PDB file of C-alpha atoms in Angstrom:
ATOM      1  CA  UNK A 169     -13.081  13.085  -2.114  1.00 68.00           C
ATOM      2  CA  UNK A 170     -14.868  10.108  -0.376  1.00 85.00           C
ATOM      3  CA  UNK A 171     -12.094   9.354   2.232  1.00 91.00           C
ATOM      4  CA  UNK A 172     -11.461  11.437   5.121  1.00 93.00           C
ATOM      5  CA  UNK A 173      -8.407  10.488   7.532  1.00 92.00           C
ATOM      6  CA  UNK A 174      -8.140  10.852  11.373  1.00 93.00           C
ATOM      7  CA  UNK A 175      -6.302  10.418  13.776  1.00 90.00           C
ATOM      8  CA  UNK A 176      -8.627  10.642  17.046  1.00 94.00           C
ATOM      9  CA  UNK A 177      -7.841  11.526  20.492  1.00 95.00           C
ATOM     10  CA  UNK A 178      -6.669   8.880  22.196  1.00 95.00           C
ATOM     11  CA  UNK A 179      -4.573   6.967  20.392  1.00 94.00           C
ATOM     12  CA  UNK A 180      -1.125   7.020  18.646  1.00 92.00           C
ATOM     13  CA  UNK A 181      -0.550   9.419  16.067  1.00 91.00           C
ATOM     14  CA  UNK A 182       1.605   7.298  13.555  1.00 87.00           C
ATOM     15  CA  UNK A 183       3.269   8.936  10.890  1.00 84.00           C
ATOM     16  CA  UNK A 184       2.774   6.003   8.518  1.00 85.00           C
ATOM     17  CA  UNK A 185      -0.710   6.171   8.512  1.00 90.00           C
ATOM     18  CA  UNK A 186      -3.944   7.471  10.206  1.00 92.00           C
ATOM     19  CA  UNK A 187      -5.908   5.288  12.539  1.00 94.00           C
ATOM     20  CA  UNK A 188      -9.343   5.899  10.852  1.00 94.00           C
ATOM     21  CA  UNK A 189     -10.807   6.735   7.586  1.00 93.00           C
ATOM     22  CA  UNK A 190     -14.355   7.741   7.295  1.00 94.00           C
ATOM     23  CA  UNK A 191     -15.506   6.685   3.649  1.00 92.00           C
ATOM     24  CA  UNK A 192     -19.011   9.518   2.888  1.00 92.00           C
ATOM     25  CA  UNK A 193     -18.587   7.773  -1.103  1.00 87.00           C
ATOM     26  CA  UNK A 194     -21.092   5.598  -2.885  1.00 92.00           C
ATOM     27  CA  UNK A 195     -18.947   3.135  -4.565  1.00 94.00           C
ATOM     28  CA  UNK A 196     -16.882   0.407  -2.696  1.00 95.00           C
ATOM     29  CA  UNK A 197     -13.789  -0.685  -4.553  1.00 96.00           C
ATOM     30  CA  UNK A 198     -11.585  -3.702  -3.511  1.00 96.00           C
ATOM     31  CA  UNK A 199      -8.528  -4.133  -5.437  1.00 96.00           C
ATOM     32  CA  UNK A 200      -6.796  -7.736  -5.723  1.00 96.00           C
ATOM     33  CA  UNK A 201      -3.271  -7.390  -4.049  1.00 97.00           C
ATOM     34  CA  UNK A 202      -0.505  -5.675  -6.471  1.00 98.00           C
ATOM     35  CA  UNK A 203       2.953  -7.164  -6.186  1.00 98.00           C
ATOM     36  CA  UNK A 204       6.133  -5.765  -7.940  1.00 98.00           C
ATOM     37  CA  UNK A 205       4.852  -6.662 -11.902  1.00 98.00           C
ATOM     38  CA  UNK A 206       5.270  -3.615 -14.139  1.00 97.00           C
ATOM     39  CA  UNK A 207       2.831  -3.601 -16.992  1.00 96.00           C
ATOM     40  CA  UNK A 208       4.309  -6.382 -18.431  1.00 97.00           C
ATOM     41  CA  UNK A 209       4.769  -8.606 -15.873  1.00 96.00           C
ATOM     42  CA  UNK A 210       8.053  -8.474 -14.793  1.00 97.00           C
ATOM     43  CA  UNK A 211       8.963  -8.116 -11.623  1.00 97.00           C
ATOM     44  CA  UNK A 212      10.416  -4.742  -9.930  1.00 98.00           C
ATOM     45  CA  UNK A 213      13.078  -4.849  -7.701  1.00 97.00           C
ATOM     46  CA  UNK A 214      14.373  -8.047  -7.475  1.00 94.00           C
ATOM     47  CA  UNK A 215      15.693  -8.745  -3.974  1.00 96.00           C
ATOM     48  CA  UNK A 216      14.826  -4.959  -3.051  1.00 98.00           C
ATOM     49  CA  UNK A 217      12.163  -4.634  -0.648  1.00 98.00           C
ATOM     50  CA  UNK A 218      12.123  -0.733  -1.116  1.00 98.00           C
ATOM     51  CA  UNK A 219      11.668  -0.946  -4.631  1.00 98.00           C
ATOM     52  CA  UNK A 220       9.187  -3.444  -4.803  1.00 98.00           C
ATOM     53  CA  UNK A 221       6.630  -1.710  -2.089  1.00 98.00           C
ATOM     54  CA  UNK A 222       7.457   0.983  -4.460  1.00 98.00           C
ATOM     55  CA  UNK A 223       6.242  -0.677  -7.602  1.00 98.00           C
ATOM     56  CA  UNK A 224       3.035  -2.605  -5.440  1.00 98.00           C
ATOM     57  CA  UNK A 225       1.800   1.507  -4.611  1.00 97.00           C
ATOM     58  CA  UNK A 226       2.251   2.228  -8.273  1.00 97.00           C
ATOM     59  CA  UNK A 227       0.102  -0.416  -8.884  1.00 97.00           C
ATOM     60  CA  UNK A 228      -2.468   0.445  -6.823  1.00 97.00           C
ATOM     61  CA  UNK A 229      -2.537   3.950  -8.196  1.00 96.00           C
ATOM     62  CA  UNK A 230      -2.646   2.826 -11.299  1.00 97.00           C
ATOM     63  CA  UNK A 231      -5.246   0.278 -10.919  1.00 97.00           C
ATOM     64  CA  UNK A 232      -7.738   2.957  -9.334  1.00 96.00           C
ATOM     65  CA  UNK A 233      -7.049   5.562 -11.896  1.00 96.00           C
ATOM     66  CA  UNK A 234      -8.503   2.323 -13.997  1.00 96.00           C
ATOM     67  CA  UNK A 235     -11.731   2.866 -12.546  1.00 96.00           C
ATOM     68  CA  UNK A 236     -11.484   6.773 -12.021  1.00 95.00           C
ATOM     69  CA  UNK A 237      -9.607   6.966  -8.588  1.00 94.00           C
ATOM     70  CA  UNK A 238      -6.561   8.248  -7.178  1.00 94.00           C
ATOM     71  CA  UNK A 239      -4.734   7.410  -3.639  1.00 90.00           C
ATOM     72  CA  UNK A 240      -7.125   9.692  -2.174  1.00 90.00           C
ATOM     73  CA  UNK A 241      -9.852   7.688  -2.459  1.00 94.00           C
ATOM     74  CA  UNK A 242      -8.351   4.748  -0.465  1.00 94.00           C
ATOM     75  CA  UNK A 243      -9.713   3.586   3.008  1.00 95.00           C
ATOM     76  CA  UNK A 244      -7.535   0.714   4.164  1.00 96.00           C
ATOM     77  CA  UNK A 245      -4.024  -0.706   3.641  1.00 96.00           C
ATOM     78  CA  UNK A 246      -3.073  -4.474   3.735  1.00 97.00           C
ATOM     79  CA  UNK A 247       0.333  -4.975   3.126  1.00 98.00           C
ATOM     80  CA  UNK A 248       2.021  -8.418   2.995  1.00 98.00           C
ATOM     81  CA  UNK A 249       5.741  -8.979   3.692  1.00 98.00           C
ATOM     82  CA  UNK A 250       8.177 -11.841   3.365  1.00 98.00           C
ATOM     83  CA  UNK A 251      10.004 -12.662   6.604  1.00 98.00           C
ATOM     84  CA  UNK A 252       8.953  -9.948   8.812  1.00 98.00           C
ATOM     85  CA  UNK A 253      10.931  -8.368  11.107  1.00 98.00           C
ATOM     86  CA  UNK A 254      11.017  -5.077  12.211  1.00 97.00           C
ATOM     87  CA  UNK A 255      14.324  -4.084  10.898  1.00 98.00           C
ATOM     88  CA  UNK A 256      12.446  -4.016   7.859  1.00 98.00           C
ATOM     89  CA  UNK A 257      10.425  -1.116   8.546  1.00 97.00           C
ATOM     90  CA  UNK A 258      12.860   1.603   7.321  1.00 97.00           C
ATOM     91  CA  UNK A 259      12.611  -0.285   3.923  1.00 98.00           C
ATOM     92  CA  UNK A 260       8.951  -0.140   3.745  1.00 97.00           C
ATOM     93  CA  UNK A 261       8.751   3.532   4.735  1.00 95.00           C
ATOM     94  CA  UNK A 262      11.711   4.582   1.756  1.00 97.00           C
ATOM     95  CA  UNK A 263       9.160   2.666  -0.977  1.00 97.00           C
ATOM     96  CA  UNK A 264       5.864   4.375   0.051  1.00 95.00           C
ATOM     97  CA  UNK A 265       8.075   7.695   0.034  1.00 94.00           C
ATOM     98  CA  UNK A 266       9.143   6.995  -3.245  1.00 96.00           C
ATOM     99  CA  UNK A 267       6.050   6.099  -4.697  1.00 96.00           C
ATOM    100  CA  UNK A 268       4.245   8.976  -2.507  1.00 93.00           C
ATOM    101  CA  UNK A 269       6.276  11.530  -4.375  1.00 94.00           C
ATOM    102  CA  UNK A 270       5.452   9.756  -8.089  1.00 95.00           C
ATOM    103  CA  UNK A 271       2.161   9.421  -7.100  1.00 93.00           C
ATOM    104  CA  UNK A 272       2.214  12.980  -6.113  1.00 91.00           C
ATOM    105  CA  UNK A 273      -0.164  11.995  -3.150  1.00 88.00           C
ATOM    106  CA  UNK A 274       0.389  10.897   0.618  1.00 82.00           C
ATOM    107  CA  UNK A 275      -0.528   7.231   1.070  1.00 73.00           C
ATOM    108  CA  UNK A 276      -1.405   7.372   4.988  1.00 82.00           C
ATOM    109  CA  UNK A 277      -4.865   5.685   5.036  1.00 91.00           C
ATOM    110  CA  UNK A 278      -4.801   3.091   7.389  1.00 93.00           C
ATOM    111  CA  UNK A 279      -3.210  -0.057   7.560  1.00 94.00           C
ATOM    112  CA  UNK A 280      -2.438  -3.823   8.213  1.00 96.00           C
ATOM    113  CA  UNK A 281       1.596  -4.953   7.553  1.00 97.00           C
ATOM    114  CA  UNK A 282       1.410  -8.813   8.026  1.00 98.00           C
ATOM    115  CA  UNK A 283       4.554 -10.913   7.624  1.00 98.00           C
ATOM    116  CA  UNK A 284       4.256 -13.883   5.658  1.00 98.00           C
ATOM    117  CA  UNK A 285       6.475 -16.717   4.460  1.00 98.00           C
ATOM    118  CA  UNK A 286       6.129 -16.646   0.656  1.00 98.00           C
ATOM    119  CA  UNK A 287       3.825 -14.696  -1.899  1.00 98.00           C
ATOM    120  CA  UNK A 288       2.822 -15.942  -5.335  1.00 95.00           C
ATOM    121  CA  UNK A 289       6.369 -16.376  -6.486  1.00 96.00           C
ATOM    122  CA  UNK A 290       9.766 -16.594  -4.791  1.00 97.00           C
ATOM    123  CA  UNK A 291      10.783 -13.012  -6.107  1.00 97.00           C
ATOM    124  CA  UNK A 292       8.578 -11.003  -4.862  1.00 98.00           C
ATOM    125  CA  UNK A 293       8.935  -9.873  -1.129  1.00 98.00           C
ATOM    126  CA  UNK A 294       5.598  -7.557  -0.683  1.00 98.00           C
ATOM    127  CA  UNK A 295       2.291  -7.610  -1.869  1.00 98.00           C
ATOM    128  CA  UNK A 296      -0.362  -4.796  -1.092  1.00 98.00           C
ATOM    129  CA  UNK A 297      -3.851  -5.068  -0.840  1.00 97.00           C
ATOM    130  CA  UNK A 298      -6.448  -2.029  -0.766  1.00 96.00           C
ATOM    131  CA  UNK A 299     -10.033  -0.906  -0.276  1.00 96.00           C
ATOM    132  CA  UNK A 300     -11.166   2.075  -1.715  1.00 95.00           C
ATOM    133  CA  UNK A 301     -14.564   4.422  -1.659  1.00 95.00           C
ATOM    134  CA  UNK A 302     -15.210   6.272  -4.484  1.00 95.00           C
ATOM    135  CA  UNK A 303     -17.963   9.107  -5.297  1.00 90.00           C
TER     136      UNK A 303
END
C-alpha cells in the first residue's frame, strides 16, 4: 500500500477522515470527478443525497480497480455538494458508510466537501473527486 493515514498530534481527530496521508508510491493517479452514473449512465439516487455519494464512491472504486487500485490507495478527497448546509452532513456520512461496507474498505483519506450551486446536470447533487498513489 502507497497511502499511509494520520492523524498527528495537534489537531482534530475527525472520524470522517484523517488529516494527512503520506503517499511512499511511484505512480500518481488523478481521477475526473464521479457523479451518481451507474455503468450506463443513469443516474443513482435521484433526489437522494445518500445514495448518490454512495454511487460517486462506487465509482471511484471502480475506476481505480481500472487501473489496478483499490480505496486504499487514495490520498485526497474532493467532494462537491449542491446547496450546502450542514444539516447535510448526516447524509453524506450514511453514503460513504454504505459504500464503505460494499467497498469492503474505509474511505477516511483526507478531504475537501465544497458546496456548490449546480453540477453537470440538475439531478445530480454530489460529485467526488480523488487523487490516488499507486505502487
Amino acid at each position: 500500500m502507497a497511502i499511509t493515514l494520520v492523524n498527528p498530534a495537534g489537531l482534530p481527530t475527525v472520524d470522517a477522515y484523517r488529516q494527512v496521508s503520506v503517499a511512499t508510491g511511484t505512480r500518481l493517479v488523478h481521477l475526473a470527478g464521479q457523479v451518481a452514473w451507474d455503468a450506463e449512465g443513469t443516474t443513482v439516487g435521484a433526489d437522494d443525497l445518500a445514495a448518490q455519494v454512495e454511487q460517486c464512491y462506487l465509482n471511484v472504486g471502480t475506476a481505480l480497480a481500472g487501473v489496478g487500485g483499490s480505496f486504499d490507495d487514495v490520498a485526497k478527497l474532493t467532494l462537491y455538494v449542491v446547496d450546502w448546509i450542514p444539516d447535510k452532513m448526516p447524509l453524506v456520512l450514511d453514503g460513504i458508510s454504505r459504500a464503505a461496507a460494499k467497498l469492503g474498505a474505509t474511505p477516511v483519506p483526507p478531504g475537501t466537501l465544497l458546496g456548490v450551486a449546480a453540477l453537470d446536470v440538475p439531478e445530480h447533487l454530489v460529485e467526488v473527486e480523488a487523487t490516488a498513489v499507486l505502487d
